[in-house]
Coordinates of C-alpha atoms in Angstrom, one line a residue:
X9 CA 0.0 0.0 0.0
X10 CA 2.6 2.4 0.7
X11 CA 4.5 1.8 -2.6
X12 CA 0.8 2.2 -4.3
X13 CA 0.6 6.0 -1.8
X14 CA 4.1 6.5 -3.8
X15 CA 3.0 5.9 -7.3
X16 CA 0.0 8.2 -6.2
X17 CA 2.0 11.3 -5.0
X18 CA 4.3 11.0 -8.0
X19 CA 1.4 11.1 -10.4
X20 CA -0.6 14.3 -8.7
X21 CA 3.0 16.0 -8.5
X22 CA 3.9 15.5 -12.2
X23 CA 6.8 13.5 -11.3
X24 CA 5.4 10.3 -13.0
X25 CA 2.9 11.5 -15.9
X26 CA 0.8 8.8 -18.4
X27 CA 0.2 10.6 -21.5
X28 CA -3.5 9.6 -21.6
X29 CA -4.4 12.9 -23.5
X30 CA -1.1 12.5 -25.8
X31 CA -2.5 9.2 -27.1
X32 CA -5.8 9.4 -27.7
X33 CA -6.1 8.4 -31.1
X34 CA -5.3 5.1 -29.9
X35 CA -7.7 5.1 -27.5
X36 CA -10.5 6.2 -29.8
X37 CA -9.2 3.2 -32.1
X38 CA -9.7 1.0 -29.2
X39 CA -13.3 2.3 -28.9
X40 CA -14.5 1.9 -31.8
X41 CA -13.3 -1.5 -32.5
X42 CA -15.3 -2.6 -29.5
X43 CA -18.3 -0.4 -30.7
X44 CA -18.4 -1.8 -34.3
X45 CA -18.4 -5.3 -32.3
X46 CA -21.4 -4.3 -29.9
X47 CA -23.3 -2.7 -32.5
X48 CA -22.8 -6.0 -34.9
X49 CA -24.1 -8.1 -31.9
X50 CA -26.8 -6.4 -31.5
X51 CA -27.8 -6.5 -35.2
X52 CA -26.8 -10.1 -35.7
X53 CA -27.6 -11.7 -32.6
X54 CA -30.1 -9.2 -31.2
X55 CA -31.6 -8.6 -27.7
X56 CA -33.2 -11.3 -25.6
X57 CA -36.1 -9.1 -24.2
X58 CA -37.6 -10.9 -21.2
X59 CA -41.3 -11.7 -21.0
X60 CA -41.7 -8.7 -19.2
X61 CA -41.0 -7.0 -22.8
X62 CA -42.2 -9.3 -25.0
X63 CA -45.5 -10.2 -23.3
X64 CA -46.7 -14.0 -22.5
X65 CA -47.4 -16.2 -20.1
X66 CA -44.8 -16.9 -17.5
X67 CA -45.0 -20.6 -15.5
X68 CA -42.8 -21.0 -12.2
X69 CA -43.3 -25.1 -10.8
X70 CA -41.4 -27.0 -8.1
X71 CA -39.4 -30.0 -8.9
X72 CA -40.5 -33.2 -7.0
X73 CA -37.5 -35.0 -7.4
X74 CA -33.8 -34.5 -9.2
X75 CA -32.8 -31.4 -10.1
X76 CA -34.2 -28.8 -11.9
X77 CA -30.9 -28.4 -14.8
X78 CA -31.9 -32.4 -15.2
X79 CA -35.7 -31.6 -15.9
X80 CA -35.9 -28.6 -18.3
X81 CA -35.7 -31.1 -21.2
X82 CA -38.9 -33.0 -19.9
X83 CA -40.9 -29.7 -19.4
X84 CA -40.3 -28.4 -22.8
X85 CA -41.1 -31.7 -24.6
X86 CA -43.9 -31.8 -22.4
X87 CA -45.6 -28.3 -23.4
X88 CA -44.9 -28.5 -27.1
X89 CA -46.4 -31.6 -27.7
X90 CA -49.9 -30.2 -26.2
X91 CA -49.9 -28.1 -29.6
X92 CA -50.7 -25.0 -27.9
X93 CA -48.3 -23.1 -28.6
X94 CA -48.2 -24.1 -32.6
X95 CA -44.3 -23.2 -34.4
X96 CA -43.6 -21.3 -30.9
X97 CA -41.0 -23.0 -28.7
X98 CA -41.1 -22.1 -24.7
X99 CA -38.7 -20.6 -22.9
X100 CA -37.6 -23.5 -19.6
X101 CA -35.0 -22.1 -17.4
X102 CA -34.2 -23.2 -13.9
X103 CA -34.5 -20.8 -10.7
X104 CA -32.5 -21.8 -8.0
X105 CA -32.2 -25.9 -7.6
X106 CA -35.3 -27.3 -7.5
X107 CA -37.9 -24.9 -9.6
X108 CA -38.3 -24.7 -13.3
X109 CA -39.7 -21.6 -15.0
X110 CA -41.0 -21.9 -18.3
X111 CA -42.5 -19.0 -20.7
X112 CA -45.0 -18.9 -23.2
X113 CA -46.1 -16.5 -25.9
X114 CA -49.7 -14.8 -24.5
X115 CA -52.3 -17.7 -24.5
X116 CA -56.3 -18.1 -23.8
X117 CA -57.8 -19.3 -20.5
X118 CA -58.0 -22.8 -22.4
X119 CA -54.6 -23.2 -23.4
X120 CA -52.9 -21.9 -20.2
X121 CA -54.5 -24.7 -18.4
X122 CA -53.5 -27.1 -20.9
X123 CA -50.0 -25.9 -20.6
X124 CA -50.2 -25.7 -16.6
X125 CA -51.9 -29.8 -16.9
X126 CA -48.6 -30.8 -18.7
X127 CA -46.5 -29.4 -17.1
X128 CA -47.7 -30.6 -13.8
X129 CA -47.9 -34.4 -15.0
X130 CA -44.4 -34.1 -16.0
X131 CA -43.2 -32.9 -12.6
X132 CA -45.1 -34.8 -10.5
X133 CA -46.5 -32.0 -9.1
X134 CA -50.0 -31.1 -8.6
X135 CA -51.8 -27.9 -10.5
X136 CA -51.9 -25.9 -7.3
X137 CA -48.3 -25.9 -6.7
X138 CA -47.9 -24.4 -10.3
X139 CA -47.9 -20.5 -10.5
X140 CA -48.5 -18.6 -13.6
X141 CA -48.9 -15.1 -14.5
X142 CA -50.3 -13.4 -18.1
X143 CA -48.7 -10.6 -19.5
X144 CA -50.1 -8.9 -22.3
X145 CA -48.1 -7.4 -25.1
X146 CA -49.7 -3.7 -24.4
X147 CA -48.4 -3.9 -20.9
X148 CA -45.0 -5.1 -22.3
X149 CA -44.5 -2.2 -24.9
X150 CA -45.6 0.7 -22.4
X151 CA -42.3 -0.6 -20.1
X152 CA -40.5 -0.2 -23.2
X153 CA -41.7 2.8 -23.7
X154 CA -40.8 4.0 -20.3
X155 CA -37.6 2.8 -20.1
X156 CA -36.6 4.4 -23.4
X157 CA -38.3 7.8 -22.1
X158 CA -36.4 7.7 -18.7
X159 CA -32.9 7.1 -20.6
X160 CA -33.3 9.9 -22.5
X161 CA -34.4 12.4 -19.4
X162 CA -31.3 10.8 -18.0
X163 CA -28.7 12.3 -20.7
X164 CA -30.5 15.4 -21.3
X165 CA -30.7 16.4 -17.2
X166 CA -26.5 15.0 -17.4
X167 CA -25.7 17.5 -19.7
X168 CA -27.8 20.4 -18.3
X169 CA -25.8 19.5 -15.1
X170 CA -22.9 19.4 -16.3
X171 CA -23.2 22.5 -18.0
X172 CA -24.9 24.6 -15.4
X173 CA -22.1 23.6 -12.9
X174 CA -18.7 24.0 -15.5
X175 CA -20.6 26.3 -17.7
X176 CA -18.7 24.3 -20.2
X177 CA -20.6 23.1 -23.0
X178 CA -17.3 20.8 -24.0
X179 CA -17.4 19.0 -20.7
X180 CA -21.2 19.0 -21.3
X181 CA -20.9 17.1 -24.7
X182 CA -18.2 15.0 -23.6
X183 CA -19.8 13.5 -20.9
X184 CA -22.8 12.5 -22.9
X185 CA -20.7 11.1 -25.9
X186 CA -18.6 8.8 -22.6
X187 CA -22.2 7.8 -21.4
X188 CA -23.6 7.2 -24.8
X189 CA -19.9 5.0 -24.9
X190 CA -20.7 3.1 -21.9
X191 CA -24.7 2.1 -23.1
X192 CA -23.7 0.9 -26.1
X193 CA -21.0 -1.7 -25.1
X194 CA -23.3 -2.9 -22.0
X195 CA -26.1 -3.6 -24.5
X196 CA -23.8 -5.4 -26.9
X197 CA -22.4 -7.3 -24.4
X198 CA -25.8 -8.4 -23.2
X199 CA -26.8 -9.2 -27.0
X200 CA -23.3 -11.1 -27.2
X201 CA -23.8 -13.4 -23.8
X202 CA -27.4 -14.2 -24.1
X203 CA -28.9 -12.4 -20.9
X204 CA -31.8 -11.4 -21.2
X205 CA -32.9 -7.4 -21.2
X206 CA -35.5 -7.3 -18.1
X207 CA -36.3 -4.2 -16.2
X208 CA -33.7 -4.6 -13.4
X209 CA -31.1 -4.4 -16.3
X210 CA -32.5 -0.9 -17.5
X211 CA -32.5 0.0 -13.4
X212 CA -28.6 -1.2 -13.6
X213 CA -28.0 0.5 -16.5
X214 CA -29.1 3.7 -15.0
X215 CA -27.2 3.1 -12.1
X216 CA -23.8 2.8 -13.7
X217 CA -24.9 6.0 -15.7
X218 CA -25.1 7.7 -12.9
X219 CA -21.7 6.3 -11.6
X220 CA -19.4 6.7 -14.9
X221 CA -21.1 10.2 -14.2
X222 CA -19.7 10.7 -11.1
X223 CA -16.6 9.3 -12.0
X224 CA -16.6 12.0 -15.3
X225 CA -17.0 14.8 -13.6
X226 CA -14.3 14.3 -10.6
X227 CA -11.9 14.3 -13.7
X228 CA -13.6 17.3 -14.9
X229 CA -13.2 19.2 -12.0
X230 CA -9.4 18.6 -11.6
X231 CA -9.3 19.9 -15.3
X232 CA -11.1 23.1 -14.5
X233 CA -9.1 23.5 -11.2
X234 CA -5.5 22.9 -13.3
X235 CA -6.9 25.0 -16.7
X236 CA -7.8 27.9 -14.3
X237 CA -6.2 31.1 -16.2
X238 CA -4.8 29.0 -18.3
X239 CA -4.6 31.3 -21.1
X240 CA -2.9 33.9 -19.6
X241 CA 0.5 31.8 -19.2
X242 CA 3.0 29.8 -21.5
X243 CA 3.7 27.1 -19.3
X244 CA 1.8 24.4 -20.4
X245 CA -0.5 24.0 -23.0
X246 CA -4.1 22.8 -22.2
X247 CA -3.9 19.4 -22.8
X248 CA -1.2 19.2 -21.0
X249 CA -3.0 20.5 -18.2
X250 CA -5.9 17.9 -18.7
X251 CA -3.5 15.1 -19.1
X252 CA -1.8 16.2 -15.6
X253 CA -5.7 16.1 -13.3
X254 CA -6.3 12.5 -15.3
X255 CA -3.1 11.9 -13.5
X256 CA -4.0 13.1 -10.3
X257 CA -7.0 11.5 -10.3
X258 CA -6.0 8.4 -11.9
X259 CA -5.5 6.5 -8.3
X260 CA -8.5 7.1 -6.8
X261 CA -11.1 6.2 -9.9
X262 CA -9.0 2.9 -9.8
X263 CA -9.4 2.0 -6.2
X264 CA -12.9 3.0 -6.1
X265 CA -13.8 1.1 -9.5
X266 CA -12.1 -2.1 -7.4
X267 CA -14.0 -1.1 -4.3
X268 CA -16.9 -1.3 -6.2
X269 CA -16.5 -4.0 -8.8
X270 CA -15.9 -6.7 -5.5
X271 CA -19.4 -7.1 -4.2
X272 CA -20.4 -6.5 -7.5
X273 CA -19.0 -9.6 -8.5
X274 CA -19.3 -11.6 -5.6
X275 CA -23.5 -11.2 -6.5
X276 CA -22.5 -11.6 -10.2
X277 CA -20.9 -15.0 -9.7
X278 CA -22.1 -16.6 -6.5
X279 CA -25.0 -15.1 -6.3
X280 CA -26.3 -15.6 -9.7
X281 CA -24.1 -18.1 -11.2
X282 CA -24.5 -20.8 -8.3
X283 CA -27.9 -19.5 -6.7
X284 CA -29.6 -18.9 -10.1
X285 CA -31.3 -16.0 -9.2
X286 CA -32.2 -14.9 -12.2
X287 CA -32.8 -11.3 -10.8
X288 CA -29.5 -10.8 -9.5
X289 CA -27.8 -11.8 -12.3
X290 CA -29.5 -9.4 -14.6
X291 CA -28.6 -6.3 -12.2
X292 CA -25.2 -7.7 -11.3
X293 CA -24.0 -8.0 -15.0
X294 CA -24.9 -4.8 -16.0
X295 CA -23.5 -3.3 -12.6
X296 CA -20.2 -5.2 -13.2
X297 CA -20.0 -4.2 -16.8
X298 CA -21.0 -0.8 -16.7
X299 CA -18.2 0.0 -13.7
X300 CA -15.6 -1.4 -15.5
X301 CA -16.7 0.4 -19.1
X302 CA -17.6 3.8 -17.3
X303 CA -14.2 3.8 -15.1
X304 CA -12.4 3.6 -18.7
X305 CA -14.4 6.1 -20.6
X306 CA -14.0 8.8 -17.8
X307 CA -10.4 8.3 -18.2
X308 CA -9.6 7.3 -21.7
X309 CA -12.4 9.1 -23.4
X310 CA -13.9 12.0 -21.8
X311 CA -11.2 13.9 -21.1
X312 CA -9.5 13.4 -24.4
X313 CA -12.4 14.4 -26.5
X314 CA -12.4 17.8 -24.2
X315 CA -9.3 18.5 -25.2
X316 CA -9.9 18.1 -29.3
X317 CA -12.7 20.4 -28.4
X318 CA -10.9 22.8 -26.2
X319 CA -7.7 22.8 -28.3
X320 CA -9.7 24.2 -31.0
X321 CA -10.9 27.7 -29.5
X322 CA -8.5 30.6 -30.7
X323 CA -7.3 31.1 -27.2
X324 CA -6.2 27.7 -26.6
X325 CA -4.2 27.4 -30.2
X326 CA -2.7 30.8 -29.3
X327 CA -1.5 29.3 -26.0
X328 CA 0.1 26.2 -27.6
X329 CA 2.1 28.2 -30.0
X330 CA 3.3 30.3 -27.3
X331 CA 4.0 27.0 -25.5
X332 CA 5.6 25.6 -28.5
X333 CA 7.8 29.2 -29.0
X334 CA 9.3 29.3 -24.7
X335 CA 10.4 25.8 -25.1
X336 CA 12.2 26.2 -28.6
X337 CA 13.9 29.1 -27.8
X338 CA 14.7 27.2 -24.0
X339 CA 15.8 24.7 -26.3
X340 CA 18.1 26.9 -28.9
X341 CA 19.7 28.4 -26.0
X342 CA 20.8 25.3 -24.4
X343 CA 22.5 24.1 -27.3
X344 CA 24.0 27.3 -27.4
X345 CA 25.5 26.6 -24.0
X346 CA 26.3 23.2 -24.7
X347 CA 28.2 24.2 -27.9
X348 CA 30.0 27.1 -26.1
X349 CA 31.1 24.7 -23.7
X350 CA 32.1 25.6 -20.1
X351 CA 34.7 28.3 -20.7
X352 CA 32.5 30.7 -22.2
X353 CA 30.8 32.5 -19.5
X354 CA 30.2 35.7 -20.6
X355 CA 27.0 36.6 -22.5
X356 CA 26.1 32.8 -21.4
X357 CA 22.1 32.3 -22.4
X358 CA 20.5 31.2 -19.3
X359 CA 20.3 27.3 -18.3
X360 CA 23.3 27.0 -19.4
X361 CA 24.0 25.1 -16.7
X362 CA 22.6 21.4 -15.7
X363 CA 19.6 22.7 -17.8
X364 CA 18.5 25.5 -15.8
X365 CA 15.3 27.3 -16.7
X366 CA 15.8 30.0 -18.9
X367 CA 16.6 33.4 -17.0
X368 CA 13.8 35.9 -16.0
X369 CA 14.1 39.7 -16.9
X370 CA 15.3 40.5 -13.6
X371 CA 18.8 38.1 -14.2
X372 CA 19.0 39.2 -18.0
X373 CA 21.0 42.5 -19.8
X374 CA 20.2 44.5 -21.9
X375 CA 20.8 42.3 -24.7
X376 CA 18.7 39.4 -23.4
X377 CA 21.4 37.5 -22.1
X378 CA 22.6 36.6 -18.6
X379 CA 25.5 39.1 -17.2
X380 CA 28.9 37.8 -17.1
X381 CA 30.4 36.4 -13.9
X382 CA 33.7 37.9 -13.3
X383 CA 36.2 35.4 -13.2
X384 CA 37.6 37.2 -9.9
X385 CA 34.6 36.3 -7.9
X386 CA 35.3 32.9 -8.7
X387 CA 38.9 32.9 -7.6
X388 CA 38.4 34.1 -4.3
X389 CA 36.1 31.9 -3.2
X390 CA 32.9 33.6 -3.0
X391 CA 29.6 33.6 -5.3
X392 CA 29.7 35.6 -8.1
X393 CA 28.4 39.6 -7.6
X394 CA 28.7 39.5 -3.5
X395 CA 30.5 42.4 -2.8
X396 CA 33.8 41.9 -0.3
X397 CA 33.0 42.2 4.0
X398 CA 34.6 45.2 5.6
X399 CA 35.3 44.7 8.9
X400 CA 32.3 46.9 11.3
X401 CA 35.3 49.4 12.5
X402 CA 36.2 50.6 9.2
X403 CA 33.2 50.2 8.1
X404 CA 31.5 54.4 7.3
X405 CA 35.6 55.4 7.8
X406 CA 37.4 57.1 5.2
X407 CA 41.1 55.1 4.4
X408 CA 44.1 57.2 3.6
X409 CA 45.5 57.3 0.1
X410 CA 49.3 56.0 -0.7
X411 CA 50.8 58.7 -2.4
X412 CA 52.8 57.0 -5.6
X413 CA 56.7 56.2 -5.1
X414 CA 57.8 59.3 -7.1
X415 CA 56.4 61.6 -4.9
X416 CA 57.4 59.8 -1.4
X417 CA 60.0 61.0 0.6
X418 CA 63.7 59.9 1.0
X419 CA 64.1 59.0 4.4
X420 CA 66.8 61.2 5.7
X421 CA 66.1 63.9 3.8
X422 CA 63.8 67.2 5.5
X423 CA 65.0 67.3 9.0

């Protein structure tokens, strides 16, 4: 932990910098690769939409005896061959160990209780124990609806937020391009697995909206607190400055997307994968994929695409050049120095020396350059340009002048 501290402080300092903003082309590559992939699974494969969706009738019976995985083949056999479901096939899935569920498109009175018959004989069960419920399609399409509706009030109240409290309309649109990021690779991974789409998967989808959100705008508000006045220096350029608060934040989105991710996927993969709850699983693989997608898009994505929008304001490409200007002539005079080589020392450009900074106005002549050292300084000892100590008793008295040999007196001579 402490070495992870370490890496930490080095990366808010600027002493350890990941050029996240440098190399965003590649991250955009690595985007869109996995976009083209989600989009193609959705259009190939498609969505399984639960019967919540779709409409139907949804069965839910115990298992007398063996286990539930060994009696889904029976129960489907069992329903099909009453005929009343024609060229439909049901859906049998177990819940838990020892219940089977088995969905139906939407049937009449008669055929449910043929279906319900069947399925009891199979089982062993009797027709009380079996519990049914009939969706209609209207029902099915106004969730739909709803969950469509409640998405879109979603993204427009993020970037109205976002807006209102940057008053940035950049950040605004970048946020909404990450979260528009992070939808469409949890749906294609849902159309690429085989879940199926039920409402607690749009309730975890809005959820890790609302936490890629969160994650967004912590990086956001490091940019604006490191591209404050910005403009007004020659420093650093302003993705430079964005690049540095990814860094600075960098630490804590990582240990709080592995805070998060652990009970996450402790529901995800015992919960689901050895309970069968079929509830848990939907919520828990959306949770788990939409934290791990929203965690990179806030870094790899959101702040990057600021910065092509940022860097093309006039202001900002008049600060790069100036940038781009204080470091070439930093680095033309340090070649200078290096090819003048330690003996020149007057008119010496500044950093001359171990790459110093290049002097201020205050350490420069008239002619731009650093003033010369006087070799005697350096021969007595002392920094250049201190002035020699007088002692504190002569110090305010006025000394007496030697009067040249020609004009001394020979001793012996005047008395």
């Amino acid at each position: 932990m402490s070495r992870l501290g370490a890496v930490g402080h080095k990366l808010y300092t600027g002493e350890v910098s990941l050029n996240f903003v440098g190399r965003r082309k590649l991250w955009y590559l690595i985007s869109a690769v996995v976009l083209v992939i989600a989009i193609g699974a959705v259009l190939i494969r498609g969505l399984a939409f639960s019967i919540e969706f779709r409409g139907g009738v949804d069965f839910q019976a115990p298992v007398a005896s063996g286990s539930a995985q060994n009696a889904i083949p029976g129960v489907r056999t069992a329903v099909v061959d009453t005929g009343v479901l024609g060229r439909a096939e049901p859906i049998v899935t177990s819940i838990g160990a020892n219940q089977v569920r088995v969905e139906t498109p939407p049937l009449s009175t008669d055929n449910i209780a043929k279906a319900r018959t069947a399925i009891a004989k199979q089982l062993k069960v009797g027709e009380g124990q079996i519990d049914y419920s009939s969706i209609g399609p209207t029902w099915g399409a106004q969730i739909t609806d709803k969950a469509l509706l409640s998405l879109g009030v979603f993204l427009v109240l993020v970037m109205g937020v976002i807006w209102l409290y940057f008053r940035e309309w950049r950040m605004s649109v970048s946020g909404l391009v990450a979260l528009l990021h992070d939808v469409a690779i949890t749906v294609g991974i849902y159309a690429l697995v085989g879940f199926d789409v039920t409402p607690a998967t749009i309730i975890g989808v809005l959820t890790i909206l609302g936490y890629s959100l969160y994650d967004t705008v912590v990086v956001f508000d490091k940019v604006r607190e490191n591209t404050r006045s910005i403009s007004s220096g020659s420093r650093w350029t302003y993705s430079e400055a964005a690049n540095l608060a990814v860094n600075q934040t960098l630490v804590r989105s990582i240990n709080t997307s592995i805070i998060a991710l652990l009970p996450v996927a402790g529901i995800l993969f015992v919960g689901a994968g050895l309970l069968g709850a079929g509830t848990l699983k939907d919520l828990s693989l959306a949770l788990f994929i939409g934290i791990a997608v929203g965690t990179y898009s806030s870094i790899f994505i959101a702040t990057p695409l600021l910065c092509d929008l940022k860097e093309r304001e006039p202001a900002m490409r008049a600060l790069s050049r100036r940038v781009e200007q204080r470091r070439a002539g930093a680095a033309a005079k340090s070649a200078a120095s290096g090819s003048a080589g330690p003996a020149a020392v007057s008119g010496t450009p500044g950093g001359a020396e171990g790459g110093e900074p290049a002097a201020s106005g205050e350490d420069q002549g008239a002619n731009g350059t650093r003033q010369s050292v006087p070799a005697t300084s350096r021969a007595q000892g002392r920094p250049a340009g201190r002035p020699q100590s007088t002692s504190s008793r002569s110090a305010g008295r006025s000394q007496p002048q030697r009067k040249p040999r020609s004009t001394r007196r020979p001793k012996g001579h005047g008395r």
